[in-house]
Short mmCIF file of C-alpha atoms and ligand atoms in Angstrom, two decimals:
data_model
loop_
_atom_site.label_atom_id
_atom_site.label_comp_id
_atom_site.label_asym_id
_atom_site.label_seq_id
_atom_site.Cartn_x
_atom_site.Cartn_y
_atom_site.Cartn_z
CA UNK A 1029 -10.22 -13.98 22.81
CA UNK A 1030 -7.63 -11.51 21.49
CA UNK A 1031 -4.15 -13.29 21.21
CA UNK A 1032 -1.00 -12.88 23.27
CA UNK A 1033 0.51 -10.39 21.32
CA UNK A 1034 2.83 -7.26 22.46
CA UNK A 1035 0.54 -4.82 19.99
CA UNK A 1036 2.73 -1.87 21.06
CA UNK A 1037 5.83 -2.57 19.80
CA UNK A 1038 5.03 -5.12 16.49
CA UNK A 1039 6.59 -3.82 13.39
CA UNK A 1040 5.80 -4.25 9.78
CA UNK A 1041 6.26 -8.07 10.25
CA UNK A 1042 5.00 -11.30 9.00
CA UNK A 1043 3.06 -13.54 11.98
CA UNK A 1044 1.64 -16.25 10.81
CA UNK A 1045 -2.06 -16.19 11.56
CA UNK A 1046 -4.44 -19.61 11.76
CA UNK A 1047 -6.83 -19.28 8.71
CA UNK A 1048 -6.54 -17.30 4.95
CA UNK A 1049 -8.89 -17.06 2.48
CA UNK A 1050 -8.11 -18.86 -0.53
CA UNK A 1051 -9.91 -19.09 -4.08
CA UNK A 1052 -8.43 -21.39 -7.71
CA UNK A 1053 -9.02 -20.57 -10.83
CA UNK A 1054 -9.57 -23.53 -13.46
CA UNK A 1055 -11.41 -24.21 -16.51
CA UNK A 1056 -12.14 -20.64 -17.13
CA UNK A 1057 -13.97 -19.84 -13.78
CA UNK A 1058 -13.05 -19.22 -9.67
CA UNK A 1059 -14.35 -21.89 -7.43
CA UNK A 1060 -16.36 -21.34 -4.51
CA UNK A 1061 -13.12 -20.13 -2.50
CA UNK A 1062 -13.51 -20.63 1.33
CA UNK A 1063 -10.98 -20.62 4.35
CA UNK A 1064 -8.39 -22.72 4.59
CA UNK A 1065 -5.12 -23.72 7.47
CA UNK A 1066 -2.80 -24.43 5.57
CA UNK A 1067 0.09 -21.73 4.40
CA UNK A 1068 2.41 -23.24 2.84
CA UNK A 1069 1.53 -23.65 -1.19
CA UNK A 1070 2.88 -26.43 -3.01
CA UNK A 1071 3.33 -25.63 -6.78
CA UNK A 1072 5.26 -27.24 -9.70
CA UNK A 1073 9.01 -26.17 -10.26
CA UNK A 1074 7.62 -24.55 -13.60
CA UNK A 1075 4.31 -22.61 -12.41
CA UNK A 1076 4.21 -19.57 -14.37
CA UNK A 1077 4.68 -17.78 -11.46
CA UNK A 1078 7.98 -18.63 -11.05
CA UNK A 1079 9.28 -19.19 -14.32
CA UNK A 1080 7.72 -15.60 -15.78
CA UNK A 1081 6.56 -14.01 -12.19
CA UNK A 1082 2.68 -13.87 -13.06
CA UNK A 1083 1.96 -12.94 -9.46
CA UNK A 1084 0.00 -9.48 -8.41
CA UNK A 1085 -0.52 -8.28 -4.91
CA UNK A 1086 -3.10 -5.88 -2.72
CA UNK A 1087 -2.86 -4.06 0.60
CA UNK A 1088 -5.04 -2.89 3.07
CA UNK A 1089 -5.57 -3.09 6.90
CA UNK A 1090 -8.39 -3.87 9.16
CA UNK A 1091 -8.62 -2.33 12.75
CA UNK A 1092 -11.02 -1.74 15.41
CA UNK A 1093 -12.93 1.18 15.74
CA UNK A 1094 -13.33 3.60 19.06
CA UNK A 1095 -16.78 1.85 19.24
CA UNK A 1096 -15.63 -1.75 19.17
CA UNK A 1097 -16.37 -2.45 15.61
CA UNK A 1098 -13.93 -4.51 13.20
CA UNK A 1099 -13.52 -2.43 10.08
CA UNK A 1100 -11.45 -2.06 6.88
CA UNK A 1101 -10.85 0.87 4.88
CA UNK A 1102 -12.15 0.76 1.10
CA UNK A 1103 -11.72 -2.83 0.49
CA UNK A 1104 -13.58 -2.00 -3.05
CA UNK A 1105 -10.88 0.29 -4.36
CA UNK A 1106 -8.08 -2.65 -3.88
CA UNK A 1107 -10.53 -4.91 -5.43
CA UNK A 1108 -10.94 -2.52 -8.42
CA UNK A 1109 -7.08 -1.92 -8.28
CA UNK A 1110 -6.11 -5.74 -8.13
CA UNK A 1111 -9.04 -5.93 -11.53
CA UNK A 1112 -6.65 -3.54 -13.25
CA UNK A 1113 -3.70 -5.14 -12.61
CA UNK A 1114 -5.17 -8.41 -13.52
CA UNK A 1115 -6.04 -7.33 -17.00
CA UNK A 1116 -2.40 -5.71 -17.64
CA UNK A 1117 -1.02 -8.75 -16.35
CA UNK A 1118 -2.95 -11.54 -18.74
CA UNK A 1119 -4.65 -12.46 -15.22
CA UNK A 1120 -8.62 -13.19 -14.49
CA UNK A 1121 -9.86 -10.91 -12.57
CA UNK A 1122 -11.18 -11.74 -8.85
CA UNK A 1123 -14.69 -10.35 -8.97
CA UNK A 1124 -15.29 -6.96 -7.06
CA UNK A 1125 -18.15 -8.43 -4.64
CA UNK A 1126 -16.03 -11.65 -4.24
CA UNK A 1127 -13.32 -9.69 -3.39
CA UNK A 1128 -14.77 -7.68 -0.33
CA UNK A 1129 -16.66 -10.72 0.72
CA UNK A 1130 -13.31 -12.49 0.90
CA UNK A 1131 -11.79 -9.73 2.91
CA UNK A 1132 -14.67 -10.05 5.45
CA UNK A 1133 -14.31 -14.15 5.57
CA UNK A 1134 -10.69 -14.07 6.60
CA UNK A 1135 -10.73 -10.71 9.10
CA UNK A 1136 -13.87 -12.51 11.07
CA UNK A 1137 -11.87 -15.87 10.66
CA UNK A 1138 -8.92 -14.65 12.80
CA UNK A 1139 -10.39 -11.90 14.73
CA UNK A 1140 -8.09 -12.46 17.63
CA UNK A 1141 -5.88 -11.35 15.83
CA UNK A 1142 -7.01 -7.99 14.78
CA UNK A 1143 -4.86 -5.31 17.37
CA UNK A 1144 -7.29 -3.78 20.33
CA UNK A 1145 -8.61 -0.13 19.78
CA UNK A 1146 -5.76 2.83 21.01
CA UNK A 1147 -2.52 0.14 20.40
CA UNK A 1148 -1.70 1.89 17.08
CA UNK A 1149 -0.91 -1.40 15.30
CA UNK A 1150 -3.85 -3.23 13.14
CA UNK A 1151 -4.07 -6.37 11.42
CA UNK A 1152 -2.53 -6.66 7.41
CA UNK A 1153 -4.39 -7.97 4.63
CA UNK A 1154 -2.88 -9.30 1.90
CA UNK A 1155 -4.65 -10.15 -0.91
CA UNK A 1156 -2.28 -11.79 -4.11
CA UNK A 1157 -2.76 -13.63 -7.23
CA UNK A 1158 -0.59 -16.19 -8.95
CA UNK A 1159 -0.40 -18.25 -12.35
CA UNK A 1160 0.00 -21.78 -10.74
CA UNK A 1161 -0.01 -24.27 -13.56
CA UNK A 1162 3.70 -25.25 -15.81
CA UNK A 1163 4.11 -22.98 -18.43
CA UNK A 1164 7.62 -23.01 -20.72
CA UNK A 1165 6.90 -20.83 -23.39
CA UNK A 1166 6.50 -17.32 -22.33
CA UNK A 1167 2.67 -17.11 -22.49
CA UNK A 1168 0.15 -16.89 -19.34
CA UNK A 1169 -0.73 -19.46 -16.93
CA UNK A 1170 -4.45 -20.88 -17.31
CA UNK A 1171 -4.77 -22.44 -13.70
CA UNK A 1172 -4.93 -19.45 -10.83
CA UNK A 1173 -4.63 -19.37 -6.83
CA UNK A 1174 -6.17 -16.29 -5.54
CA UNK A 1175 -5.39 -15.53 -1.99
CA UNK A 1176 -5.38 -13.43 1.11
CA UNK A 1177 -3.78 -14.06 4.39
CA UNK A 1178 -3.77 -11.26 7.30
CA UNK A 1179 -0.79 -10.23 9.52
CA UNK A 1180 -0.69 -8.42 12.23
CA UNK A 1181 1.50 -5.01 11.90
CA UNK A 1182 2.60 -1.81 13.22
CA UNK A 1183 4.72 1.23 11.76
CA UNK A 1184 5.91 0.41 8.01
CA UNK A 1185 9.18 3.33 9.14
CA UNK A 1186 10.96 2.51 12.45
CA UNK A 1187 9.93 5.73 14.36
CA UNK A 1188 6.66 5.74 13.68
CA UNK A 1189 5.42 9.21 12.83
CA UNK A 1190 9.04 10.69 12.99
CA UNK A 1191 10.46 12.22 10.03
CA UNK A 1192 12.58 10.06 7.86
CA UNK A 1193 15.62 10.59 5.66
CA UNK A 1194 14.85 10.04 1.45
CA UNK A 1195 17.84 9.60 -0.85
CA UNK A 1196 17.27 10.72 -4.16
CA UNK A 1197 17.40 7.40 -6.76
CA UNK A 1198 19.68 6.60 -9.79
CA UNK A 1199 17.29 3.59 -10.30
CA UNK A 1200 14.25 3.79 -12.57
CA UNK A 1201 10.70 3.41 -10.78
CA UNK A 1202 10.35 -0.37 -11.58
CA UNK A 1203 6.79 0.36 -13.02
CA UNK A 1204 7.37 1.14 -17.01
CA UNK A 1205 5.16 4.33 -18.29
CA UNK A 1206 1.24 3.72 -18.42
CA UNK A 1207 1.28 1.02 -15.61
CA UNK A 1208 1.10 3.08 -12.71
CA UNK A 1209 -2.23 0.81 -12.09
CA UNK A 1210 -0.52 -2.60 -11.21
CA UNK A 1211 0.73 -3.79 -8.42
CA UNK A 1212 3.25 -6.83 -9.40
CA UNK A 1213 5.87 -8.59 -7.72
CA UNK A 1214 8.06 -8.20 -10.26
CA UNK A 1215 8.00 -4.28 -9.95
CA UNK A 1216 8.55 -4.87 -6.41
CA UNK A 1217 11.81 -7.50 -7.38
CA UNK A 1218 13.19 -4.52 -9.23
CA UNK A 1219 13.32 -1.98 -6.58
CA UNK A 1220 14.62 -4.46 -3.99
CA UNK A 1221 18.35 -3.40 -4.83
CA UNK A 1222 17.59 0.20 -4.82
CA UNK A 1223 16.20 0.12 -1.91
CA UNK A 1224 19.07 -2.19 -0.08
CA UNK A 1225 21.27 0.23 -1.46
CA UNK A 1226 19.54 3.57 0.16
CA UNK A 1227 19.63 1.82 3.39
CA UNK A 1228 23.27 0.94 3.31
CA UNK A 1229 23.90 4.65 2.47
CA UNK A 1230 21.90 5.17 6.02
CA UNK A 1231 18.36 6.59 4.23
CA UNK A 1232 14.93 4.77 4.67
CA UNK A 1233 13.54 4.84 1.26
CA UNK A 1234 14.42 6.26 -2.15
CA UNK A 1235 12.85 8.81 -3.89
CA UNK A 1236 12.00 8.09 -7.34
CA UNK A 1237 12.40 10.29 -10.47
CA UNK A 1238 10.37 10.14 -13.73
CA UNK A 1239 12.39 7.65 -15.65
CA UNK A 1240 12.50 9.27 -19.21
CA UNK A 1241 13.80 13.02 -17.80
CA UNK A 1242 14.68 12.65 -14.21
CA UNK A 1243 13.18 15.94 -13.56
CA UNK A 1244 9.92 14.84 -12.59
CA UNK A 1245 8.88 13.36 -8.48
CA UNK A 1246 7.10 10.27 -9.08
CA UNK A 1247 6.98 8.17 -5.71
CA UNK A 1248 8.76 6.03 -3.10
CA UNK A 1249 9.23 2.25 -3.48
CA UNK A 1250 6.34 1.58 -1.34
CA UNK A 1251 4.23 4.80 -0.76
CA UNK A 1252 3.07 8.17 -2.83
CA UNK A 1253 4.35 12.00 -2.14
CA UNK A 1254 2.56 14.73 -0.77
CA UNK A 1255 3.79 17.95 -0.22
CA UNK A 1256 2.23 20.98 1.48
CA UNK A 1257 3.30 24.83 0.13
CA UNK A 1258 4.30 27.20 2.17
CA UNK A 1259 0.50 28.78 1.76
CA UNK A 1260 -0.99 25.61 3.08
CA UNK A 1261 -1.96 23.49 -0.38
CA UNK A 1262 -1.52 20.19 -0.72
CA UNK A 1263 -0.08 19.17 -3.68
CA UNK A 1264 0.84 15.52 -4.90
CA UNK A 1265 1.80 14.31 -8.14
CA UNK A 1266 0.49 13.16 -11.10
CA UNK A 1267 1.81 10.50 -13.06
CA UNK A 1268 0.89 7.23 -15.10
CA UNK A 1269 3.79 5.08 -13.89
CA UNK A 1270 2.83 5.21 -10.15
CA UNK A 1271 0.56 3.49 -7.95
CA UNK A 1272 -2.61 5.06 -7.55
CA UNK A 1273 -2.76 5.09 -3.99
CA UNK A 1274 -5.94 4.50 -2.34
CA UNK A 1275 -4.66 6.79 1.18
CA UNK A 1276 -3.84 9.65 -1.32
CA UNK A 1277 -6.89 9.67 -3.16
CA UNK A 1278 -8.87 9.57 0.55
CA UNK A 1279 -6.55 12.30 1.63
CA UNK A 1280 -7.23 14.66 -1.03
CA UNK A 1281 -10.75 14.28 -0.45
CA UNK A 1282 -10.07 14.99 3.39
CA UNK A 1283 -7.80 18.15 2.76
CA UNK A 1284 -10.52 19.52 0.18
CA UNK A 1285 -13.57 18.48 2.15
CA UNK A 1286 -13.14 18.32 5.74
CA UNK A 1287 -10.17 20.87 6.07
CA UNK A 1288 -11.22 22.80 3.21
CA UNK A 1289 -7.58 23.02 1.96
CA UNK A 1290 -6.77 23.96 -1.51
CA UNK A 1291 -5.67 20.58 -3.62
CA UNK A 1292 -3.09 20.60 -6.31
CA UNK A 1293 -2.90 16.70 -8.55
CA UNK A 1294 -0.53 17.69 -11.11
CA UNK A 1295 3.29 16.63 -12.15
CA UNK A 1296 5.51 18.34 -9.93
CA UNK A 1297 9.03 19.16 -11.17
CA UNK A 1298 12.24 18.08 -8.47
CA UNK A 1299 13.12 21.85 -8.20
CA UNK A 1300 9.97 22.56 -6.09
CA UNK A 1301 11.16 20.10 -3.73
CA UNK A 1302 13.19 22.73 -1.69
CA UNK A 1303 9.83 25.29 -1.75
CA UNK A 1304 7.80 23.26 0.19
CA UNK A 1305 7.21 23.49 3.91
CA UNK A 1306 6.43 19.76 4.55
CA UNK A 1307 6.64 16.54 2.80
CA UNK A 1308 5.33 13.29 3.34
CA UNK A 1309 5.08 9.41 2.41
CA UNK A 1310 1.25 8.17 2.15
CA UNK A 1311 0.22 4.27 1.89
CA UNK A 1312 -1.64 1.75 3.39
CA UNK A 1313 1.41 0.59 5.41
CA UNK A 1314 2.82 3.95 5.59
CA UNK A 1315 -0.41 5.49 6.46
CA UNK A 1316 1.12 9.52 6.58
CA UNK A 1317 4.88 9.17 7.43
CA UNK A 1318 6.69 12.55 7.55
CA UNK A 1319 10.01 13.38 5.75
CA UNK A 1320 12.58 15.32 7.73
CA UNK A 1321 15.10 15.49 4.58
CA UNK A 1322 15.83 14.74 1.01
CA UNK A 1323 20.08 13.61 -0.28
CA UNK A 1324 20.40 15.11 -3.43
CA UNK A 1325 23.19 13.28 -4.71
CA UNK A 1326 25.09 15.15 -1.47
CA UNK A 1327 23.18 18.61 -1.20
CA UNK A 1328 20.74 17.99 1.43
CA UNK A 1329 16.96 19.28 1.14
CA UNK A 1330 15.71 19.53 4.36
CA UNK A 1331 12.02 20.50 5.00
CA UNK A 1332 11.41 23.57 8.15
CA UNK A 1333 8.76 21.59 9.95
CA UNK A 1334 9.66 18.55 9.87
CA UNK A 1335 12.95 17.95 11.32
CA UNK A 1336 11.89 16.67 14.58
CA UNK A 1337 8.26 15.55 14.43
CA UNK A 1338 5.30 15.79 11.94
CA UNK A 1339 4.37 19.26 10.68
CA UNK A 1340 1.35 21.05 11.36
CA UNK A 1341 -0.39 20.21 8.09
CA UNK A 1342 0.43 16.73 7.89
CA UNK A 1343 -0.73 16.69 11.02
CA UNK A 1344 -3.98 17.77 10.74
CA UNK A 1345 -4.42 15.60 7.50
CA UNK A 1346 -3.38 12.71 9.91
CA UNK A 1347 -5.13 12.94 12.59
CA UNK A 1348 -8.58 13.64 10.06
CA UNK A 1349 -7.29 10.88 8.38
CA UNK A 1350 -7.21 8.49 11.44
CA UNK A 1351 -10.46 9.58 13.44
CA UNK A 1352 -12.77 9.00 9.64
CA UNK A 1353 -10.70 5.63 9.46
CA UNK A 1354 -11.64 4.57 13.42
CA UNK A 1355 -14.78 5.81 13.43
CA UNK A 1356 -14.30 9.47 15.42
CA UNK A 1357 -15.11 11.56 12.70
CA UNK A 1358 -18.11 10.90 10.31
CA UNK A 1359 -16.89 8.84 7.26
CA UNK A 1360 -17.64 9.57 3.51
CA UNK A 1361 -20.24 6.62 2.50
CA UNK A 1362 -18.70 3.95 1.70
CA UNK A 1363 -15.07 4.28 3.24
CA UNK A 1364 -15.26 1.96 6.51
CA UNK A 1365 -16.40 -1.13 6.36
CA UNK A 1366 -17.72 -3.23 8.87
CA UNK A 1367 -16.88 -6.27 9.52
CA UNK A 1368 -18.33 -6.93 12.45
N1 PLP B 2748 2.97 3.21 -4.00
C1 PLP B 2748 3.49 1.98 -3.90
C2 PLP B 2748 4.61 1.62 -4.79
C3 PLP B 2748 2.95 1.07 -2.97
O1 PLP B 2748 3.47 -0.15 -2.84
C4 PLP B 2748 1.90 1.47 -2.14
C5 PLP B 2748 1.31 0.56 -1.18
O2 PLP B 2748 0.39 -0.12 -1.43
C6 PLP B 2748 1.38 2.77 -2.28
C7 PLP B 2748 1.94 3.61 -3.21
C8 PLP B 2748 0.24 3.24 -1.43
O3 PLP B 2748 -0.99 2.74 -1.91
P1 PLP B 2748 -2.22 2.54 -0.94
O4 PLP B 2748 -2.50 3.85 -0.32
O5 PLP B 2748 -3.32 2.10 -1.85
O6 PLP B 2748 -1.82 1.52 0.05
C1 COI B 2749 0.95 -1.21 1.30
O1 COI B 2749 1.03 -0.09 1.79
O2 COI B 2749 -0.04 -1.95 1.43
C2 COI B 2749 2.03 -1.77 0.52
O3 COI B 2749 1.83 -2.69 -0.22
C3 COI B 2749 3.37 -1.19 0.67
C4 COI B 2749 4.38 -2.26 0.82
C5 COI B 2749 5.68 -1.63 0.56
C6 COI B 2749 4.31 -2.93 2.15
#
């Protein structure tokens, strides 16, 4: 029985749901993980995590489909993702196959939870890792909790699918050069004051600039760029110290292959900002959110389509996007899983 929920108008919230999957690490191997009720976590005033911040984090959503199915989207590549960020971070990894299982385990577990077909919200997993055991000197934990718990969410922007206001950031990308693979809390502490600070100037996100010439677009606190020319390509950019996004990757492979568009992966300079006929955010939470303008540092950028509502591009990249994901257009093998 679905729960009592007003799907149409959640944000991107937490809700505490009844069961999450959770997994330790000890002795050099996982246990047998299962799901638990409990969550609240009781840890040791000196668990690595909070003493050093040894904690890593995943998203991705399941939702059902037209035909009534429960599915994620690529639960792999956040598995693979979370493996990479594991080894940067002196973490064990949480085996690929153990991984997706896990995701299945806790979506069945609260399936009432999981938004009905058409209400444009879905349910939030997130998976994390943390060092749990005391640890003084700066060196690793050795004792791990590996965990998801689900959520149910709609639109990461207030406005949904309209166009949002970006502020141009004097703050470095928290994630230093060659990381762009990890996904750690502590990046995510360092852009919490940036991104306080673009919403008390009245903008929804910052923009972030490479952080050794400020010349170069890298991404948003929580999402990755992509821009469509005035000829109709889609171009995003390339660079080692952002996150790899999983909904960019998948929508390059949806421009090139089901719209046929021309796709550009490659470091674009700030100055072609202003050429571009649309720009967007991309993410798992942000799915494609559209930008209506850039601040400059005062000169405004401000993109022709997408003033009032979602350009024709991004639009058609969206809409692609969404039927593949809920099962209304055929899906590369592979993308959605089901659940059940
Ligand atoms: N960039 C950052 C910094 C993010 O936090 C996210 C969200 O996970 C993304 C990009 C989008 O990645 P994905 O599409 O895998 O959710
Ligand atoms: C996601 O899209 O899953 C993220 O982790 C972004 C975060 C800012 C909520």
């Amino acid at each position: 029985m679905s729960k009592n929920i007003d799907w149409s108008s959640l944000g991107f919230g937490y809700i505490q749901t009844d069961y999450r999957y959770v997994c330790r690490y000890k002795d050099g191997k996982w246990d047998e993980g299962g799901i638990e009720t409990d969550a609240n976590i009781t840890l040791n005033e000196c668990a690595c995590v909070f003493q050093y911040c040894q904690a890593c984090f995943e998203g991705l959503k399941a939702y059902y489909t037209k035909d009534g199915r429960i599915v994620c989207f690529r639960p792999d590549l956040n598995a693979q993702r979370m493996a990479d960020t594991c080894q940067r971070l002196e973490m064990p990894a949480f085996p690929v196959e153990k991984f997706v299982e896990a995701v299945k385990m806790v979506v069945a577990a609260n399936a009432d939870y999981v938004p009905p077909y058409g209400t444009g919200a879905a349910l939030y997993l997130r998976p994390f890792m943390i060092g749990t055991n005391p640890v003084i000197g700066v060196k690793p934990a050795t004792e791990f909790e590996f965990r998801i718990f689900v959520t149910p969410v709609g639109p990461y922007f207030r406005g949904g699918v309209k166009p949002i206001a970006l502020t141009v950031s004097d703050f470095d990308r928290a994630a230093p050069h060659g990381t762009g693979a990890i996904k750690a809390g502590l990046n995510y502490a360092m852009s919490l004051h940036p991104v306080m600070e673009a919403h008390r100037a009245g903008y929804a996100e910052n923009m972030y600039l490479d952080a050794a010439t400020r010349t170069k677009v890298e991404e948003t606190g929580g999402a990755n760029f992509i821009f469509i020319t005035k000829d109709g390509k889609l171009v995003t950019p390339k660079s080692d110290s952002i996150l790899p996004s999983i909904t960019r990757r998948s929508i390059m492979v949806v421009a090139e292959k089901y719209l046929g568009m021309e796709v550009e992966h490659r470091e674009v300079p700030f100055t072609e900002v202003e050429t571009f006929a649309e720009c967007g955010l991309c993410g798992t939470a942000a799915v494609i959110s559209p930008v209506g303008s850039i601040n400059d540092h005062g000169r405004e950028i401000v993109f022709p389509s997408d003033k009032e509502e979602m350009g024709p591009v991004l639009t058609r990249l969206y809409n692609t996007l969404r039927g593949i994901q809920m099962g209304e257009i055929e899906a590369p093998e592979g993308w959605v899983v089901t659940i059940q």
